[in-house]
PDB file of C-alpha atoms in Angstrom:
ATOM      1  CA  MET A   1       0.000   0.000   0.000  1.00  0.00           C
ATOM      2  CA  GLU A   2       1.213   3.457  -0.869  1.00  0.00           C
ATOM      3  CA  GLU A   3       2.348   5.558   2.092  1.00  0.00           C
ATOM      4  CA  LYS A   4      -0.247   8.317   1.726  1.00  0.00           C
ATOM      5  CA  ARG A   5      -3.101   9.085   4.072  1.00  0.00           C
ATOM      6  CA  ILE A   6      -6.493   7.676   3.054  1.00  0.00           C
ATOM      7  CA  GLN A   7      -9.777   8.976   4.412  1.00  0.00           C
ATOM      8  CA  ALA A   8     -11.788   6.015   5.675  1.00  0.00           C
ATOM      9  CA  GLN A   9     -14.695   5.120   7.901  1.00  0.00           C
ATOM     10  CA  TYR A  10     -13.439   3.456  11.119  1.00  0.00           C
ATOM     11  CA  LEU A  11     -15.963   0.754  12.049  1.00  0.00           C
ATOM     12  CA  VAL A  12     -16.521  -1.983  14.573  1.00  0.00           C
ATOM     13  CA  THR A  13     -18.683  -3.779  11.985  1.00  0.00           C
ATOM     14  CA  SER A  14     -18.855  -3.357   8.214  1.00  0.00           C
ATOM     15  CA  ILE A  15     -21.524  -1.208   6.593  1.00  0.00           C
ATOM     16  CA  PRO A  16     -22.957  -1.582   3.079  1.00  0.00           C
ATOM     17  CA  ASP A  17     -21.414   1.651   1.822  1.00  0.00           C
ATOM     18  CA  ASP A  18     -18.964   2.361  -0.948  1.00  0.00           C
ATOM     19  CA  VAL A  19     -16.502   4.344   1.183  1.00  0.00           C
ATOM     20  CA  PRO A  20     -13.111   3.013   2.273  1.00  0.00           C
ATOM     21  CA  GLN A  21     -13.533   1.264   5.625  1.00  0.00           C
ATOM     22  CA  ILE A  22     -11.282  -0.054   8.370  1.00  0.00           C
ATOM     23  CA  ILE A  23     -13.094  -2.795  10.235  1.00  0.00           C
ATOM     24  CA  LEU A  24     -12.042  -4.250  13.554  1.00  0.00           C
ATOM     25  CA  GLU A  25     -12.056  -8.043  13.550  1.00  0.00           C
ATOM     26  CA  ASN A  26     -11.136 -10.432  16.399  1.00  0.00           C
ATOM     27  CA  ASP A  27      -7.416 -10.562  15.682  1.00  0.00           C
ATOM     28  CA  ALA A  28      -6.956  -8.267  12.691  1.00  0.00           C
ATOM     29  CA  LEU A  29      -7.888  -5.066  10.917  1.00  0.00           C
ATOM     30  CA  LEU A  30      -9.695  -5.388   7.598  1.00  0.00           C
ATOM     31  CA  ILE A  31      -9.245  -2.587   5.090  1.00  0.00           C
ATOM     32  CA  LYS A  32     -12.027  -2.398   2.515  1.00  0.00           C
ATOM     33  CA  ASN A  33     -11.093  -0.117  -0.313  1.00  0.00           C
ATOM     34  CA  LYS A  34     -13.584   0.453  -3.114  1.00  0.00           C
ATOM     35  CA  SER A  35     -10.918   0.301  -5.831  1.00  0.00           C
ATOM     36  CA  ASP A  36      -8.610  -2.412  -4.484  1.00  0.00           C
ATOM     37  CA  GLU A  37      -8.947  -5.849  -2.988  1.00  0.00           C
ATOM     38  CA  ASP A  38      -9.565  -6.031   0.753  1.00  0.00           C
ATOM     39  CA  ILE A  39      -6.429  -6.081   2.913  1.00  0.00           C
ATOM     40  CA  THR A  40      -6.242  -7.964   6.194  1.00  0.00           C
ATOM     41  CA  ILE A  41      -3.641  -6.827   8.722  1.00  0.00           C
ATOM     42  CA  PRO A  42      -3.258  -9.427  11.497  1.00  0.00           C
ATOM     43  CA  PHE A  43      -2.443  -7.934  14.911  1.00  0.00           C
ATOM     44  CA  SER A  44       0.584 -10.270  14.968  1.00  0.00           C
ATOM     45  CA  SER A  45       2.114  -8.317  12.044  1.00  0.00           C
ATOM     46  CA  ILE A  46       1.545  -4.894  13.634  1.00  0.00           C
ATOM     47  CA  ASP A  47       4.517  -3.256  15.352  1.00  0.00           C
ATOM     48  CA  SER A  48       2.539  -0.265  16.605  1.00  0.00           C
ATOM     49  CA  ILE A  49      -0.606   1.793  16.094  1.00  0.00           C
ATOM     50  CA  LYS A  50      -0.638   5.513  16.817  1.00  0.00           C
ATOM     51  CA  ILE A  51      -3.554   7.959  16.899  1.00  0.00           C
ATOM     52  CA  LEU A  52      -3.513  11.746  16.704  1.00  0.00           C
ATOM     53  CA  PRO A  53      -6.227  14.362  16.275  1.00  0.00           C
ATOM     54  CA  VAL A  54      -6.502  16.399  13.110  1.00  0.00           C
ATOM     55  CA  ASN A  55      -8.626  19.407  12.291  1.00  0.00           C
ATOM     56  CA  ARG A  56      -9.993  20.420   8.917  1.00  0.00           C
ATOM     57  CA  ILE A  57     -11.852  23.430   7.661  1.00  0.00           C
ATOM     58  CA  TYR A  58     -15.414  22.190   7.411  1.00  0.00           C
ATOM     59  CA  ASN A  59     -17.801  23.282   4.654  1.00  0.00           C
ATOM     60  CA  PRO A  60     -16.883  26.936   4.559  1.00  0.00           C
ATOM     61  CA  SER A  61     -19.262  28.839   2.336  1.00  0.00           C
ATOM     62  CA  VAL A  62     -19.755  32.435   1.395  1.00  0.00           C
ATOM     63  CA  GLY A  63     -23.024  33.941   2.506  1.00  0.00           C
ATOM     64  CA  LEU A  64     -24.498  37.050   4.059  1.00  0.00           C
ATOM     65  CA  LEU A  65     -23.686  37.588   7.699  1.00  0.00           C
ATOM     66  CA  LYS A  66     -25.989  39.261  10.238  1.00  0.00           C
ATOM     67  CA  ASP A  67     -24.516  42.674   9.410  1.00  0.00           C
ATOM     68  CA  GLY A  68     -25.134  42.202   5.661  1.00  0.00           C
ATOM     69  CA  PHE A  69     -21.505  41.685   4.626  1.00  0.00           C
ATOM     70  CA  LYS A  70     -20.369  38.648   2.712  1.00  0.00           C
ATOM     71  CA  GLY A  71     -18.251  36.151   4.614  1.00  0.00           C
ATOM     72  CA  PHE A  72     -17.766  32.535   5.508  1.00  0.00           C
ATOM     73  CA  MET A  73     -20.621  30.864   7.353  1.00  0.00           C
ATOM     74  CA  ALA A  74     -21.186  27.502   8.973  1.00  0.00           C
ATOM     75  CA  HIS A  75     -23.790  26.347  11.465  1.00  0.00           C
ATOM     76  CA  ARG A  76     -21.524  26.359  14.554  1.00  0.00           C
ATOM     77  CA  ASN A  77     -20.367  29.910  13.898  1.00  0.00           C
ATOM     78  CA  SER A  78     -23.192  31.306  11.774  1.00  0.00           C
ATOM     79  CA  GLY A  79     -23.586  35.029  11.911  1.00  0.00           C
ATOM     80  CA  GLN A  80     -19.884  35.549  12.613  1.00  0.00           C
ATOM     81  CA  PHE A  81     -16.979  36.018  10.228  1.00  0.00           C
ATOM     82  CA  SER A  82     -15.272  32.755  11.018  1.00  0.00           C
ATOM     83  CA  ILE A  83     -14.323  29.353   9.780  1.00  0.00           C
ATOM     84  CA  TYR A  84     -15.716  26.173  11.293  1.00  0.00           C
ATOM     85  CA  PHE A  85     -13.277  23.402  12.134  1.00  0.00           C
ATOM     86  CA  ASN A  86     -14.172  19.741  12.397  1.00  0.00           C
ATOM     87  CA  TYR A  87     -12.041  17.122  14.099  1.00  0.00           C
ATOM     88  CA  PHE A  88     -10.980  13.683  12.954  1.00  0.00           C
ATOM     89  CA  VAL A  89      -8.545  10.981  14.039  1.00  0.00           C
ATOM     90  CA  ASP A  90      -5.406   9.955  12.218  1.00  0.00           C
ATOM     91  CA  LEU A  91      -4.634   6.260  12.519  1.00  0.00           C
ATOM     92  CA  ASN A  92      -1.039   5.279  11.740  1.00  0.00           C
ATOM     93  CA  ILE A  93      -0.454   1.529  11.508  1.00  0.00           C
ATOM     94  CA  TYR A  94       3.157   0.360  11.402  1.00  0.00           C
ATOM     95  CA  THR A  95       3.680  -3.277  10.388  1.00  0.00           C
ATOM     96  CA  ASN A  96       6.642  -5.483   9.580  1.00  0.00           C
ATOM     97  CA  THR A  97       5.679  -5.344   5.873  1.00  0.00           C
ATOM     98  CA  GLY A  98       4.652  -1.687   5.442  1.00  0.00           C
ATOM     99  CA  ASN A  99       2.865   1.272   6.955  1.00  0.00           C
ATOM    100  CA  TYR A 100      -0.741   2.414   6.566  1.00  0.00           C
ATOM    101  CA  PHE A 101      -2.013   5.931   7.215  1.00  0.00           C
ATOM    102  CA  PHE A 102      -5.692   6.833   7.580  1.00  0.00           C
ATOM    103  CA  GLU A 103      -7.874   9.783   8.528  1.00  0.00           C
ATOM    104  CA  SER A 104     -11.331   9.096   9.931  1.00  0.00           C
ATOM    105  CA  LEU A 105     -14.425  10.350   8.149  1.00  0.00           C
ATOM    106  CA  ASP A 106     -16.112  11.278  11.434  1.00  0.00           C
ATOM    107  CA  LEU A 107     -15.334  11.552  15.120  1.00  0.00           C
ATOM    108  CA  GLU A 108     -18.203   9.465  16.520  1.00  0.00           C
ATOM    109  CA  ASN A 109     -17.454   6.186  14.719  1.00  0.00           C
ATOM    110  CA  ALA A 110     -13.725   6.802  15.125  1.00  0.00           C
ATOM    111  CA  SER A 111     -14.055   7.134  18.913  1.00  0.00           C
ATOM    112  CA  LYS A 112     -16.022   3.860  19.206  1.00  0.00           C
ATOM    113  CA  PHE A 113     -13.524   2.097  16.917  1.00  0.00           C
ATOM    114  CA  ILE A 114     -10.463   3.393  18.809  1.00  0.00           C
ATOM    115  CA  LEU A 115     -11.902   2.407  22.212  1.00  0.00           C
ATOM    116  CA  LYS A 116     -12.629  -1.118  20.955  1.00  0.00           C
ATOM    117  CA  LEU A 117      -9.273  -1.360  19.172  1.00  0.00           C
ATOM    118  CA  ASN A 118      -7.427  -0.315  22.337  1.00  0.00           C
ATOM    119  CA  ASP A 119      -9.053  -3.275  24.143  1.00  0.00           C
ATOM    120  CA  SER A 120      -7.421  -5.637  21.617  1.00  0.00           C
ATOM    121  CA  PHE A 121      -4.172  -3.846  20.788  1.00  0.00           C
ATOM    122  CA  LYS A 122      -2.329  -1.189  22.808  1.00  0.00           C
ATOM    123  CA  VAL A 123      -2.729   2.070  20.891  1.00  0.00           C
ATOM    124  CA  GLU A 124      -0.117   4.831  21.246  1.00  0.00           C
ATOM    125  CA  ASP A 125      -2.005   7.956  22.241  1.00  0.00           C
ATOM    126  CA  ASP A 126       0.293  10.887  23.082  1.00  0.00           C
ATOM    127  CA  VAL A 127      -2.589  13.387  23.117  1.00  0.00           C
ATOM    128  CA  SER A 128      -4.869  11.316  25.443  1.00  0.00           C
ATOM    129  CA  LEU A 129      -7.702  11.031  22.938  1.00  0.00           C
ATOM    130  CA  ILE A 130      -8.714   7.696  24.450  1.00  0.00           C
ATOM    131  CA  ASP A 131      -9.359   9.385  27.809  1.00  0.00           C
ATOM    132  CA  LEU A 132     -11.509  11.997  26.037  1.00  0.00           C
ATOM    133  CA  PHE A 133     -13.418   9.250  24.195  1.00  0.00           C
ATOM    134  CA  LYS A 134     -14.087   7.470  27.502  1.00  0.00           C
ATOM    135  CA  THR A 135     -15.227  10.515  29.478  1.00  0.00           C
ATOM    136  CA  LYS A 136     -16.783  13.062  27.100  1.00  0.00           C
ATOM    137  CA  SER A 137     -19.593  13.232  24.562  1.00  0.00           C
ATOM    138  CA  ILE A 138     -18.739  14.013  20.940  1.00  0.00           C
ATOM    139  CA  ASN A 139     -19.922  17.615  21.392  1.00  0.00           C
ATOM    140  CA  GLU A 140     -17.789  17.968  24.536  1.00  0.00           C
ATOM    141  CA  ILE A 141     -14.778  16.603  22.641  1.00  0.00           C
ATOM    142  CA  LYS A 142     -15.359  19.134  19.831  1.00  0.00           C
ATOM    143  CA  ASP A 143     -15.614  21.950  22.382  1.00  0.00           C
ATOM    144  CA  TYR A 144     -12.427  20.724  24.070  1.00  0.00           C
ATOM    145  CA  MET A 145     -10.626  20.623  20.714  1.00  0.00           C
ATOM    146  CA  ASP A 146     -11.909  24.107  19.813  1.00  0.00           C
ATOM    147  CA  LYS A 147     -10.226  25.381  22.984  1.00  0.00           C
ATOM    148  CA  HIS A 148      -7.051  23.243  23.010  1.00  0.00           C
ATOM    149  CA  TYR A 149      -6.201  22.145  19.472  1.00  0.00           C
ATOM    150  CA  LYS A 150      -3.895  25.107  18.816  1.00  0.00           C
ATOM    151  CA  ASP A 151      -1.725  24.153  21.823  1.00  0.00           C
ATOM    152  CA  LEU A 152      -1.875  20.442  20.946  1.00  0.00           C
ATOM    153  CA  ALA A 153      -0.788  21.265  17.390  1.00  0.00           C
ATOM    154  CA  LYS A 154       2.259  23.139  18.675  1.00  0.00           C
ATOM    155  CA  THR A 155       3.177  20.488  21.247  1.00  0.00           C
ATOM    156  CA  TYR A 156       2.718  17.455  18.962  1.00  0.00           C
ATOM    157  CA  ASN A 157       3.603  19.083  15.624  1.00  0.00           C
ATOM    158  CA  LEU A 158       0.102  18.576  14.163  1.00  0.00           C
ATOM    159  CA  GLU A 159      -1.141  20.201  10.984  1.00  0.00           C
ATOM    160  CA  ASN A 160      -3.255  23.215  11.859  1.00  0.00           C
ATOM    161  CA  PRO A 161      -5.403  23.006   9.795  1.00  0.00           C
ATOM    162  CA  ARG A 162      -5.087  20.130   7.354  1.00  0.00           C
ATOM    163  CA  THR A 163      -6.785  21.212   4.192  1.00  0.00           C
ATOM    164  CA  THR A 164      -6.933  21.017   0.434  1.00  0.00           C
ATOM    165  CA  LEU A 165      -8.291  24.534   0.080  1.00  0.00           C
ATOM    166  CA  ASP A 166      -6.584  27.322  -1.830  1.00  0.00           C
ATOM    167  CA  GLU A 167      -3.818  29.381  -0.203  1.00  0.00           C
ATOM    168  CA  SER A 168      -5.974  32.425   0.629  1.00  0.00           C
ATOM    169  CA  MET A 169      -8.437  30.224   2.544  1.00  0.00           C
ATOM    170  CA  VAL A 170      -5.545  28.492   4.354  1.00  0.00           C
ATOM    171  CA  ARG A 171      -4.081  31.872   5.394  1.00  0.00           C
ATOM    172  CA  LEU A 172      -7.462  33.032   6.686  1.00  0.00           C
ATOM    173  CA  ALA A 173      -7.971  29.797   8.630  1.00  0.00           C
ATOM    174  CA  LYS A 174      -4.503  29.986  10.190  1.00  0.00           C
ATOM    175  CA  ASN A 175      -5.113  33.595  11.224  1.00  0.00           C
ATOM    176  CA  LEU A 176      -8.430  32.656  12.849  1.00  0.00           C
ATOM    177  CA  ALA A 177      -6.961  29.526  14.494  1.00  0.00           C
ATOM    178  CA  GLY A 178      -4.075  31.176  15.876  1.00  0.00           C
TER     179      GLY A 178
END
């Protein structure tokens, strides 16, 4: 597998969807990729698994703000000139035959998957995401990340934000984030 990050749904059980999926089995991880054959990674071949948070600019759109000016709007920050960030989980799997890098498609399924995975295989978690997943709701985790992601990004050298948007949008997001 190529060493680039793939966005995938992290799942405890498979779903009938055509998105890339990482499924937790009894003694392995199953990677279902819509364009390739399924890949099974037995826990016995895994050297380590590491998780880290990532933030992305989420559905920014131009619209009219409360004061009538055009700007970026999203439901969490509507009515303010701001950019909405959403949080995901990077999953880095290091094996004796190659490395696999994933980014979750959502935080809720990712948190359930990571908690279950950590029961079967010790997950490296420098940022203490597992503790957050155990003790906080998804909304509480998002609020926590809104307040602390900037410091976590500096401490753990995380992208802030990770994006595929054009340079002007990236500059605006970095100014707002930091």
